[in-house]
């Protein structure tokens, strides 16, 4: 999502975003007052946010976006350098000074994609009268089963009512689809192997679940493994 009161700035950013592989603009907004509602509707992964705008400024708007669940990543895009300290105090992913270069924007969006989920972002599983809050940051895999989704996390398994499609829309930047019935967490992705029947499967850190990988998603999984830093370890 792009938020900037100047049409030329919005158009230029949109062209840059559309020119990057795997990215697209879900909404381009001029009025800061409408952004929170737009985020609830579009569920953007990232908001590219100007600072100096009429009405609500970008710093105040970023504070409001942090209250959403899940909150989008915020990348400030502005002509002014003096707001950088305020931006990073709000846990902004990055701070870009106009005019923005495509390669710099690509690094910011990659940083946003790899940012960890906060401990307060959870899925809720109802067990009889008990409700279990599962931190999304601890989830290894999500497997579709009938009308439910099985959640594999560090304490075991649980069922949630949300469909796999809904969960992918909400948390897609943190998970990768390996099969039409399976999503796995990028941060826990460890490797690929072929079982005795010739089926490709993924290995996940801290989980015995080994979801199958479809042929159409095999290249995507291999790319995700290639993109993982060698020093990355689950927390």
PDB file of N, CA and C in Angstrom, residues 104-200:
ATOM      1  N   UNK A 104      17.147   0.231  -3.938  1.00  0.00           N
ATOM      2  CA  UNK A 104      16.984   0.570  -2.514  1.00  0.00           C
ATOM      3  C   UNK A 104      15.599   0.167  -2.030  1.00  0.00           C
ATOM      4  N   UNK A 105      14.596   0.379  -2.854  1.00  0.00           N
ATOM      5  CA  UNK A 105      13.243  -0.041  -2.504  1.00  0.00           C
ATOM      6  C   UNK A 105      13.171  -1.553  -2.385  1.00  0.00           C
ATOM      7  N   UNK A 106      13.831  -2.261  -3.284  1.00  0.00           N
ATOM      8  CA  UNK A 106      13.826  -3.727  -3.233  1.00  0.00           C
ATOM      9  C   UNK A 106      14.413  -4.228  -1.920  1.00  0.00           C
ATOM     10  N   UNK A 107      15.497  -3.600  -1.450  1.00  0.00           N
ATOM     11  CA  UNK A 107      16.092  -4.021  -0.173  1.00  0.00           C
ATOM     12  C   UNK A 107      15.138  -3.758   0.985  1.00  0.00           C
ATOM     13  N   UNK A 108      14.443  -2.633   0.948  1.00  0.00           N
ATOM     14  CA  UNK A 108      13.493  -2.309   2.019  1.00  0.00           C
ATOM     15  C   UNK A 108      12.345  -3.313   2.055  1.00  0.00           C
ATOM     16  N   UNK A 109      11.828  -3.682   0.896  1.00  0.00           N
ATOM     17  CA  UNK A 109      10.722  -4.636   0.854  1.00  0.00           C
ATOM     18  C   UNK A 109      11.172  -6.033   1.279  1.00  0.00           C
ATOM     19  N   UNK A 110      12.400  -6.403   0.939  1.00  0.00           N
ATOM     20  CA  UNK A 110      12.937  -7.682   1.388  1.00  0.00           C
ATOM     21  C   UNK A 110      13.097  -7.688   2.902  1.00  0.00           C
ATOM     22  N   UNK A 111      13.533  -6.574   3.452  1.00  0.00           N
ATOM     23  CA  UNK A 111      13.666  -6.451   4.905  1.00  0.00           C
ATOM     24  C   UNK A 111      12.298  -6.567   5.579  1.00  0.00           C
ATOM     25  N   UNK A 112      11.295  -5.966   4.952  1.00  0.00           N
ATOM     26  CA  UNK A 112       9.943  -6.050   5.499  1.00  0.00           C
ATOM     27  C   UNK A 112       9.437  -7.490   5.472  1.00  0.00           C
ATOM     28  N   UNK A 113       9.712  -8.192   4.382  1.00  0.00           N
ATOM     29  CA  UNK A 113       9.256  -9.578   4.264  1.00  0.00           C
ATOM     30  C   UNK A 113       9.881 -10.469   5.332  1.00  0.00           C
ATOM     31  N   UNK A 114      11.119 -10.184   5.690  1.00  0.00           N
ATOM     32  CA  UNK A 114      11.841 -11.033   6.639  1.00  0.00           C
ATOM     33  C   UNK A 114      11.720 -10.596   8.090  1.00  0.00           C
ATOM     34  N   UNK A 115      10.972  -9.539   8.349  1.00  0.00           N
ATOM     35  CA  UNK A 115      10.889  -9.073   9.736  1.00  0.00           C
ATOM     36  C   UNK A 115      10.162 -10.119  10.583  1.00  0.00           C
ATOM     37  N   UNK A 116      10.577 -10.291  11.826  1.00  0.00           N
ATOM     38  CA  UNK A 116       9.919 -11.273  12.684  1.00  0.00           C
ATOM     39  C   UNK A 116       8.553 -10.791  13.131  1.00  0.00           C
ATOM     40  N   UNK A 117       7.658 -11.734  13.356  1.00  0.00           N
ATOM     41  CA  UNK A 117       6.361 -11.396  13.924  1.00  0.00           C
ATOM     42  C   UNK A 117       6.510 -11.114  15.413  1.00  0.00           C
ATOM     43  N   UNK A 118       5.779 -10.151  15.890  1.00  0.00           N
ATOM     44  CA  UNK A 118       5.800  -9.849  17.312  1.00  0.00           C
ATOM     45  C   UNK A 118       5.136 -10.945  18.121  1.00  0.00           C
ATOM     46  N   UNK A 119       5.502 -11.090  19.387  1.00  0.00           N
ATOM     47  CA  UNK A 119       4.944 -12.159  20.207  1.00  0.00           C
ATOM     48  C   UNK A 119       3.448 -12.003  20.448  1.00  0.00           C
ATOM     49  N   UNK A 120       2.904 -10.796  20.237  1.00  0.00           N
ATOM     50  CA  UNK A 120       1.485 -10.575  20.491  1.00  0.00           C
ATOM     51  C   UNK A 120       0.579 -11.019  19.363  1.00  0.00           C
ATOM     52  N   UNK A 121       1.148 -11.402  18.203  1.00  0.00           N
ATOM     53  CA  UNK A 121       0.337 -11.844  17.073  1.00  0.00           C
ATOM     54  C   UNK A 121       0.056 -13.327  17.227  1.00  0.00           C
ATOM     55  N   UNK A 122      -1.209 -13.686  17.395  1.00  0.00           N
ATOM     56  CA  UNK A 122      -1.553 -15.074  17.711  1.00  0.00           C
ATOM     57  C   UNK A 122      -2.698 -15.588  16.851  1.00  0.00           C
ATOM     58  N   UNK A 123      -2.807 -16.911  16.806  1.00  0.00           N
ATOM     59  CA  UNK A 123      -3.992 -17.594  16.311  1.00  0.00           C
ATOM     60  C   UNK A 123      -4.713 -18.183  17.513  1.00  0.00           C
ATOM     61  N   UNK A 124      -6.022 -18.270  17.418  1.00  0.00           N
ATOM     62  CA  UNK A 124      -6.797 -18.790  18.543  1.00  0.00           C
ATOM     63  C   UNK A 124      -7.427 -20.129  18.178  1.00  0.00           C
ATOM     64  N   UNK A 125      -7.172 -21.126  19.035  1.00  0.00           N
ATOM     65  CA  UNK A 125      -7.729 -22.456  18.857  1.00  0.00           C
ATOM     66  C   UNK A 125      -8.665 -22.738  20.029  1.00  0.00           C
ATOM     67  N   UNK A 126      -9.879 -23.148  19.713  1.00  0.00           N
ATOM     68  CA  UNK A 126     -10.864 -23.421  20.769  1.00  0.00           C
ATOM     69  C   UNK A 126     -10.902 -24.914  21.065  1.00  0.00           C
ATOM     70  N   UNK A 127     -10.596 -25.277  22.305  1.00  0.00           N
ATOM     71  CA  UNK A 127     -10.612 -26.664  22.760  1.00  0.00           C
ATOM     72  C   UNK A 127     -11.720 -26.802  23.800  1.00  0.00           C
ATOM     73  N   UNK A 128     -12.920 -27.184  23.345  1.00  0.00           N
ATOM     74  CA  UNK A 128     -14.060 -27.193  24.257  1.00  0.00           C
ATOM     75  C   UNK A 128     -14.351 -25.765  24.702  1.00  0.00           C
ATOM     76  N   UNK A 129     -14.294 -25.542  26.009  1.00  0.00           N
ATOM     77  CA  UNK A 129     -14.521 -24.190  26.526  1.00  0.00           C
ATOM     78  C   UNK A 129     -13.216 -23.424  26.698  1.00  0.00           C
ATOM     79  N   UNK A 130     -12.109 -24.070  26.403  1.00  0.00           N
ATOM     80  CA  UNK A 130     -10.798 -23.439  26.558  1.00  0.00           C
ATOM     81  C   UNK A 130     -10.340 -22.835  25.234  1.00  0.00           C
ATOM     82  N   UNK A 131      -9.774 -21.640  25.294  1.00  0.00           N
ATOM     83  CA  UNK A 131      -9.230 -20.982  24.108  1.00  0.00           C
ATOM     84  C   UNK A 131      -7.719 -20.906  24.253  1.00  0.00           C
ATOM     85  N   UNK A 132      -7.015 -21.440  23.261  1.00  0.00           N
ATOM     86  CA  UNK A 132      -5.556 -21.442  23.263  1.00  0.00           C
ATOM     87  C   UNK A 132      -5.056 -20.384  22.287  1.00  0.00           C
ATOM     88  N   UNK A 133      -4.220 -19.480  22.774  1.00  0.00           N
ATOM     89  CA  UNK A 133      -3.603 -18.465  21.915  1.00  0.00           C
ATOM     90  C   UNK A 133      -2.232 -18.966  21.473  1.00  0.00           C
ATOM     91  N   UNK A 134      -2.062 -19.158  20.174  1.00  0.00           N
ATOM     92  CA  UNK A 134      -0.810 -19.699  19.631  1.00  0.00           C
ATOM     93  C   UNK A 134      -0.035 -18.566  18.966  1.00  0.00           C
ATOM     94  N   UNK A 135       1.148 -18.220  19.487  1.00  0.00           N
ATOM     95  CA  UNK A 135       1.944 -17.183  18.814  1.00  0.00           C
ATOM     96  C   UNK A 135       2.287 -17.605  17.384  1.00  0.00           C
ATOM     97  N   UNK A 136       1.987 -16.757  16.429  1.00  0.00           N
ATOM     98  CA  UNK A 136       2.264 -17.093  15.032  1.00  0.00           C
ATOM     99  C   UNK A 136       3.761 -17.291  14.808  1.00  0.00           C
ATOM    100  N   UNK A 137       4.572 -16.604  15.601  1.00  0.00           N
ATOM    101  CA  UNK A 137       6.026 -16.737  15.458  1.00  0.00           C
ATOM    102  C   UNK A 137       6.528 -18.133  15.834  1.00  0.00           C
ATOM    103  N   UNK A 138       5.690 -18.945  16.516  1.00  0.00           N
ATOM    104  CA  UNK A 138       6.087 -20.294  16.911  1.00  0.00           C
ATOM    105  C   UNK A 138       5.523 -21.377  15.995  1.00  0.00           C
ATOM    106  N   UNK A 139       4.735 -20.970  14.995  1.00  0.00           N
ATOM    107  CA  UNK A 139       4.102 -21.941  14.100  1.00  0.00           C
ATOM    108  C   UNK A 139       5.091 -22.420  13.047  1.00  0.00           C
ATOM    109  N   UNK A 140       5.156 -23.745  12.893  1.00  0.00           N
ATOM    110  CA  UNK A 140       6.033 -24.343  11.875  1.00  0.00           C
ATOM    111  C   UNK A 140       5.287 -24.618  10.584  1.00  0.00           C
ATOM    112  N   UNK A 141       4.064 -25.130  10.683  1.00  0.00           N
ATOM    113  CA  UNK A 141       3.320 -25.501   9.477  1.00  0.00           C
ATOM    114  C   UNK A 141       1.828 -25.362   9.713  1.00  0.00           C
ATOM    115  N   UNK A 142       1.094 -25.130   8.626  1.00  0.00           N
ATOM    116  CA  UNK A 142      -0.361 -25.045   8.628  1.00  0.00           C
ATOM    117  C   UNK A 142      -0.864 -26.020   7.567  1.00  0.00           C
ATOM    118  N   UNK A 143      -1.650 -27.008   7.994  1.00  0.00           N
ATOM    119  CA  UNK A 143      -2.082 -28.073   7.089  1.00  0.00           C
ATOM    120  C   UNK A 143      -3.612 -28.098   7.032  1.00  0.00           C
ATOM    121  N   UNK A 144      -4.165 -27.993   5.835  1.00  0.00           N
ATOM    122  CA  UNK A 144      -5.617 -28.058   5.665  1.00  0.00           C
ATOM    123  C   UNK A 144      -6.103 -29.481   5.898  1.00  0.00           C
ATOM    124  N   UNK A 145      -7.174 -29.589   6.689  1.00  0.00           N
ATOM    125  CA  UNK A 145      -7.749 -30.905   6.972  1.00  0.00           C
ATOM    126  C   UNK A 145      -9.259 -30.737   7.093  1.00  0.00           C
ATOM    127  N   UNK A 146     -10.001 -31.238   6.086  1.00  0.00           N
ATOM    128  CA  UNK A 146     -11.444 -31.046   5.992  1.00  0.00           C
ATOM    129  C   UNK A 146     -11.751 -29.549   6.034  1.00  0.00           C
ATOM    130  N   UNK A 147     -12.591 -29.117   6.960  1.00  0.00           N
ATOM    131  CA  UNK A 147     -12.941 -27.692   7.011  1.00  0.00           C
ATOM    132  C   UNK A 147     -12.113 -26.932   8.054  1.00  0.00           C
ATOM    133  N   UNK A 148     -11.112 -27.583   8.622  1.00  0.00           N
ATOM    134  CA  UNK A 148     -10.253 -26.954   9.625  1.00  0.00           C
ATOM    135  C   UNK A 148      -8.821 -26.831   9.094  1.00  0.00           C
ATOM    136  N   UNK A 149      -7.977 -26.180   9.887  1.00  0.00           N
ATOM    137  CA  UNK A 149      -6.543 -26.136   9.603  1.00  0.00           C
ATOM    138  C   UNK A 149      -5.809 -26.636  10.833  1.00  0.00           C
ATOM    139  N   UNK A 150      -4.903 -27.590  10.620  1.00  0.00           N
ATOM    140  CA  UNK A 150      -4.073 -28.114  11.710  1.00  0.00           C
ATOM    141  C   UNK A 150      -2.841 -27.213  11.831  1.00  0.00           C
ATOM    142  N   UNK A 151      -2.616 -26.710  13.039  1.00  0.00           N
ATOM    143  CA  UNK A 151      -1.477 -25.842  13.314  1.00  0.00           C
ATOM    144  C   UNK A 151      -0.399 -26.665  14.010  1.00  0.00           C
ATOM    145  N   UNK A 152       0.770 -26.754  13.410  1.00  0.00           N
ATOM    146  CA  UNK A 152       1.922 -27.415  14.034  1.00  0.00           C
ATOM    147  C   UNK A 152       2.823 -26.329  14.606  1.00  0.00           C
ATOM    148  N   UNK A 153       3.000 -26.343  15.921  1.00  0.00           N
ATOM    149  CA  UNK A 153       3.825 -25.321  16.575  1.00  0.00           C
ATOM    150  C   UNK A 153       4.711 -25.992  17.608  1.00  0.00           C
ATOM    151  N   UNK A 154       5.498 -25.194  18.334  1.00  0.00           N
ATOM    152  CA  UNK A 154       6.540 -25.807  19.167  1.00  0.00           C
ATOM    153  C   UNK A 154       5.998 -26.584  20.361  1.00  0.00           C
ATOM    154  N   UNK A 155       4.700 -26.422  20.678  1.00  0.00           N
ATOM    155  CA  UNK A 155       4.119 -27.166  21.787  1.00  0.00           C
ATOM    156  C   UNK A 155       3.259 -28.342  21.328  1.00  0.00           C
ATOM    157  N   UNK A 156       3.185 -28.561  20.004  1.00  0.00           N
ATOM    158  CA  UNK A 156       2.379 -29.669  19.514  1.00  0.00           C
ATOM    159  C   UNK A 156       1.496 -29.280  18.345  1.00  0.00           C
ATOM    160  N   UNK A 157       0.231 -29.702  18.399  1.00  0.00           N
ATOM    161  CA  UNK A 157      -0.718 -29.439  17.327  1.00  0.00           C
ATOM    162  C   UNK A 157      -2.007 -28.870  17.894  1.00  0.00           C
ATOM    163  N   UNK A 158      -2.729 -28.125  17.050  1.00  0.00           N
ATOM    164  CA  UNK A 158      -4.034 -27.588  17.443  1.00  0.00           C
ATOM    165  C   UNK A 158      -4.841 -27.344  16.179  1.00  0.00           C
ATOM    166  N   UNK A 159      -6.152 -27.284  16.328  1.00  0.00           N
ATOM    167  CA  UNK A 159      -7.055 -26.990  15.208  1.00  0.00           C
ATOM    168  C   UNK A 159      -7.543 -25.555  15.291  1.00  0.00           C
ATOM    169  N   UNK A 160      -7.636 -24.891  14.131  1.00  0.00           N
ATOM    170  CA  UNK A 160      -8.252 -23.573  14.070  1.00  0.00           C
ATOM    171  C   UNK A 160      -9.316 -23.588  12.978  1.00  0.00           C
ATOM    172  N   UNK A 161     -10.301 -22.711  13.109  1.00  0.00           N
ATOM    173  CA  UNK A 161     -11.398 -22.663  12.144  1.00  0.00           C
ATOM    174  C   UNK A 161     -11.016 -21.944  10.857  1.00  0.00           C
ATOM    175  N   UNK A 162      -9.948 -21.135  10.893  1.00  0.00           N
ATOM    176  CA  UNK A 162      -9.564 -20.358   9.716  1.00  0.00           C
ATOM    177  C   UNK A 162      -9.131 -21.271   8.577  1.00  0.00           C
ATOM    178  N   UNK A 163      -9.515 -20.906   7.352  1.00  0.00           N
ATOM    179  CA  UNK A 163      -9.073 -21.680   6.188  1.00  0.00           C
ATOM    180  C   UNK A 163      -7.627 -21.351   5.861  1.00  0.00           C
ATOM    181  N   UNK A 164      -7.010 -22.231   5.104  1.00  0.00           N
ATOM    182  CA  UNK A 164      -5.620 -22.022   4.699  1.00  0.00           C
ATOM    183  C   UNK A 164      -5.499 -20.750   3.855  1.00  0.00           C
ATOM    184  N   UNK A 165      -6.486 -20.492   3.012  1.00  0.00           N
ATOM    185  CA  UNK A 165      -6.465 -19.285   2.175  1.00  0.00           C
ATOM    186  C   UNK A 165      -6.504 -18.034   3.040  1.00  0.00           C
ATOM    187  N   UNK A 166      -7.357 -18.038   4.057  1.00  0.00           N
ATOM    188  CA  UNK A 166      -7.451 -16.882   4.959  1.00  0.00           C
ATOM    189  C   UNK A 166      -6.135 -16.663   5.689  1.00  0.00           C
ATOM    190  N   UNK A 167      -5.532 -17.726   6.173  1.00  0.00           N
ATOM    191  CA  UNK A 167      -4.263 -17.601   6.898  1.00  0.00           C
ATOM    192  C   UNK A 167      -3.140 -17.131   5.973  1.00  0.00           C
ATOM    193  N   UNK A 168      -3.170 -17.593   4.729  1.00  0.00           N
ATOM    194  CA  UNK A 168      -2.157 -17.142   3.774  1.00  0.00           C
ATOM    195  C   UNK A 168      -2.314 -15.659   3.486  1.00  0.00           C
ATOM    196  N   UNK A 169      -3.547 -15.183   3.401  1.00  0.00           N
ATOM    197  CA  UNK A 169      -3.789 -13.758   3.170  1.00  0.00           C
ATOM    198  C   UNK A 169      -3.321 -12.911   4.348  1.00  0.00           C
ATOM    199  N   UNK A 170      -3.488 -13.415   5.557  1.00  0.00           N
ATOM    200  CA  UNK A 170      -3.113 -12.652   6.753  1.00  0.00           C
ATOM    201  C   UNK A 170      -1.619 -12.678   7.024  1.00  0.00           C
ATOM    202  N   UNK A 171      -0.997 -13.827   6.819  1.00  0.00           N
ATOM    203  CA  UNK A 171       0.395 -14.003   7.245  1.00  0.00           C
ATOM    204  C   UNK A 171       1.309 -14.470   6.119  1.00  0.00           C
ATOM    205  N   UNK A 172       0.923 -14.215   4.881  1.00  0.00           N
ATOM    206  CA  UNK A 172       1.626 -14.761   3.731  1.00  0.00           C
ATOM    207  C   UNK A 172       3.094 -14.446   3.662  1.00  0.00           C
ATOM    208  N   UNK A 173       3.513 -13.293   4.155  1.00  0.00           N
ATOM    209  CA  UNK A 173       4.941 -12.962   4.038  1.00  0.00           C
ATOM    210  C   UNK A 173       5.808 -13.832   4.949  1.00  0.00           C
ATOM    211  N   UNK A 174       5.195 -14.465   5.950  1.00  0.00           N
ATOM    212  CA  UNK A 174       5.960 -15.299   6.883  1.00  0.00           C
ATOM    213  C   UNK A 174       5.893 -16.784   6.537  1.00  0.00           C
ATOM    214  N   UNK A 175       4.999 -17.148   5.605  1.00  0.00           N
ATOM    215  CA  UNK A 175       4.829 -18.544   5.241  1.00  0.00           C
ATOM    216  C   UNK A 175       4.986 -18.724   3.736  1.00  0.00           C
ATOM    217  N   UNK A 176       5.306 -19.926   3.338  1.00  0.00           N
ATOM    218  CA  UNK A 176       5.432 -20.253   1.925  1.00  0.00           C
ATOM    219  C   UNK A 176       4.533 -21.448   1.624  1.00  0.00           C
ATOM    220  N   UNK A 177       3.795 -21.365   0.528  1.00  0.00           N
ATOM    221  CA  UNK A 177       2.927 -22.480   0.158  1.00  0.00           C
ATOM    222  C   UNK A 177       3.772 -23.561  -0.513  1.00  0.00           C
ATOM    223  N   UNK A 178       3.715 -24.765   0.036  1.00  0.00           N
ATOM    224  CA  UNK A 178       4.475 -25.876  -0.531  1.00  0.00           C
ATOM    225  C   UNK A 178       3.560 -26.871  -1.247  1.00  0.00           C
ATOM    226  N   UNK A 179       2.269 -26.765  -0.957  1.00  0.00           N
ATOM    227  CA  UNK A 179       1.288 -27.702  -1.495  1.00  0.00           C
ATOM    228  C   UNK A 179      -0.066 -27.021  -1.370  1.00  0.00           C
ATOM    229  N   UNK A 180      -1.040 -27.484  -2.143  1.00  0.00           N
ATOM    230  CA  UNK A 180      -2.360 -26.841  -2.052  1.00  0.00           C
ATOM    231  C   UNK A 180      -2.962 -26.974  -0.662  1.00  0.00           C
ATOM    232  N   UNK A 181      -2.460 -27.931   0.138  1.00  0.00           N
ATOM    233  CA  UNK A 181      -2.985 -28.132   1.479  1.00  0.00           C
ATOM    234  C   UNK A 181      -1.984 -27.782   2.574  1.00  0.00           C
ATOM    235  N   UNK A 182      -0.893 -27.103   2.243  1.00  0.00           N
ATOM    236  CA  UNK A 182       0.135 -26.872   3.261  1.00  0.00           C
ATOM    237  C   UNK A 182       0.875 -25.556   3.070  1.00  0.00           C
ATOM    238  N   UNK A 183       1.046 -24.847   4.189  1.00  0.00           N
ATOM    239  CA  UNK A 183       1.936 -23.691   4.283  1.00  0.00           C
ATOM    240  C   UNK A 183       2.981 -24.005   5.340  1.00  0.00           C
ATOM    241  N   UNK A 184       4.222 -23.564   5.115  1.00  0.00           N
ATOM    242  CA  UNK A 184       5.254 -23.747   6.139  1.00  0.00           C
ATOM    243  C   UNK A 184       5.924 -22.405   6.423  1.00  0.00           C
ATOM    244  N   UNK A 185       6.428 -22.254   7.648  1.00  0.00           N
ATOM    245  CA  UNK A 185       7.067 -21.004   8.063  1.00  0.00           C
ATOM    246  C   UNK A 185       8.437 -20.871   7.407  1.00  0.00           C
ATOM    247  N   UNK A 186       8.672 -19.724   6.782  1.00  0.00           N
ATOM    248  CA  UNK A 186       9.954 -19.492   6.119  1.00  0.00           C
ATOM    249  C   UNK A 186      11.122 -19.597   7.108  1.00  0.00           C
ATOM    250  N   UNK A 187      10.922 -19.077   8.308  1.00  0.00           N
ATOM    251  CA  UNK A 187      12.048 -19.004   9.247  1.00  0.00           C
ATOM    252  C   UNK A 187      12.482 -20.375   9.759  1.00  0.00           C
ATOM    253  N   UNK A 188      11.560 -21.368   9.691  1.00  0.00           N
ATOM    254  CA  UNK A 188      11.897 -22.704  10.178  1.00  0.00           C
ATOM    255  C   UNK A 188      12.201 -23.689   9.048  1.00  0.00           C
ATOM    256  N   UNK A 189      12.163 -23.214   7.822  1.00  0.00           N
ATOM    257  CA  UNK A 189      12.445 -24.076   6.680  1.00  0.00           C
ATOM    258  C   UNK A 189      13.912 -24.513   6.706  1.00  0.00           C
ATOM    259  N   UNK A 190      14.151 -25.833   6.727  1.00  0.00           N
ATOM    260  CA  UNK A 190      15.515 -26.342   6.885  1.00  0.00           C
ATOM    261  C   UNK A 190      16.044 -27.036   5.635  1.00  0.00           C
ATOM    262  N   UNK A 191      15.188 -27.775   4.945  1.00  0.00           N
ATOM    263  CA  UNK A 191      15.697 -28.491   3.785  1.00  0.00           C
ATOM    264  C   UNK A 191      14.615 -29.246   3.041  1.00  0.00           C
ATOM    265  N   UNK A 192      15.039 -29.912   1.963  1.00  0.00           N
ATOM    266  CA  UNK A 192      14.180 -30.746   1.132  1.00  0.00           C
ATOM    267  C   UNK A 192      14.733 -32.158   1.115  1.00  0.00           C
ATOM    268  N   UNK A 193      13.847 -33.138   1.051  1.00  0.00           N
ATOM    269  CA  UNK A 193      14.320 -34.502   0.842  1.00  0.00           C
ATOM    270  C   UNK A 193      13.238 -35.281   0.091  1.00  0.00           C
ATOM    271  N   UNK A 194      13.615 -36.394  -0.470  1.00  0.00           N
ATOM    272  CA  UNK A 194      12.687 -37.251  -1.214  1.00  0.00           C
ATOM    273  C   UNK A 194      12.456 -38.524  -0.411  1.00  0.00           C
ATOM    274  N   UNK A 195      11.180 -38.840  -0.149  1.00  0.00           N
ATOM    275  CA  UNK A 195      10.887 -40.026   0.652  1.00  0.00           C
ATOM    276  C   UNK A 195      10.966 -41.303  -0.194  1.00  0.00           C
ATOM    277  N   UNK A 196      10.660 -42.441   0.423  1.00  0.00           N
ATOM    278  CA  UNK A 196      10.806 -43.736  -0.242  1.00  0.00           C
ATOM    279  C   UNK A 196       9.894 -43.879  -1.461  1.00  0.00           C
ATOM    280  N   UNK A 197       8.809 -43.103  -1.484  1.00  0.00           N
ATOM    281  CA  UNK A 197       7.881 -43.153  -2.619  1.00  0.00           C
ATOM    282  C   UNK A 197       8.220 -42.135  -3.695  1.00  0.00           C
ATOM    283  N   UNK A 198       9.335 -41.401  -3.502  1.00  0.00           N
ATOM    284  CA  UNK A 198       9.731 -40.405  -4.495  1.00  0.00           C
ATOM    285  C   UNK A 198       9.076 -39.048  -4.313  1.00  0.00           C
ATOM    286  N   UNK A 199       8.341 -38.865  -3.204  1.00  0.00           N
ATOM    287  CA  UNK A 199       7.678 -37.587  -2.938  1.00  0.00           C
ATOM    288  C   UNK A 199       8.639 -36.597  -2.275  1.00  0.00           C
ATOM    289  N   UNK A 200       8.762 -35.402  -2.861  1.00  0.00           N
ATOM    290  CA  UNK A 200       9.560 -34.349  -2.239  1.00  0.00           C
ATOM    291  C   UNK A 200       8.837 -33.829  -1.001  1.00  0.00           C
TER     292      UNK A 200
END
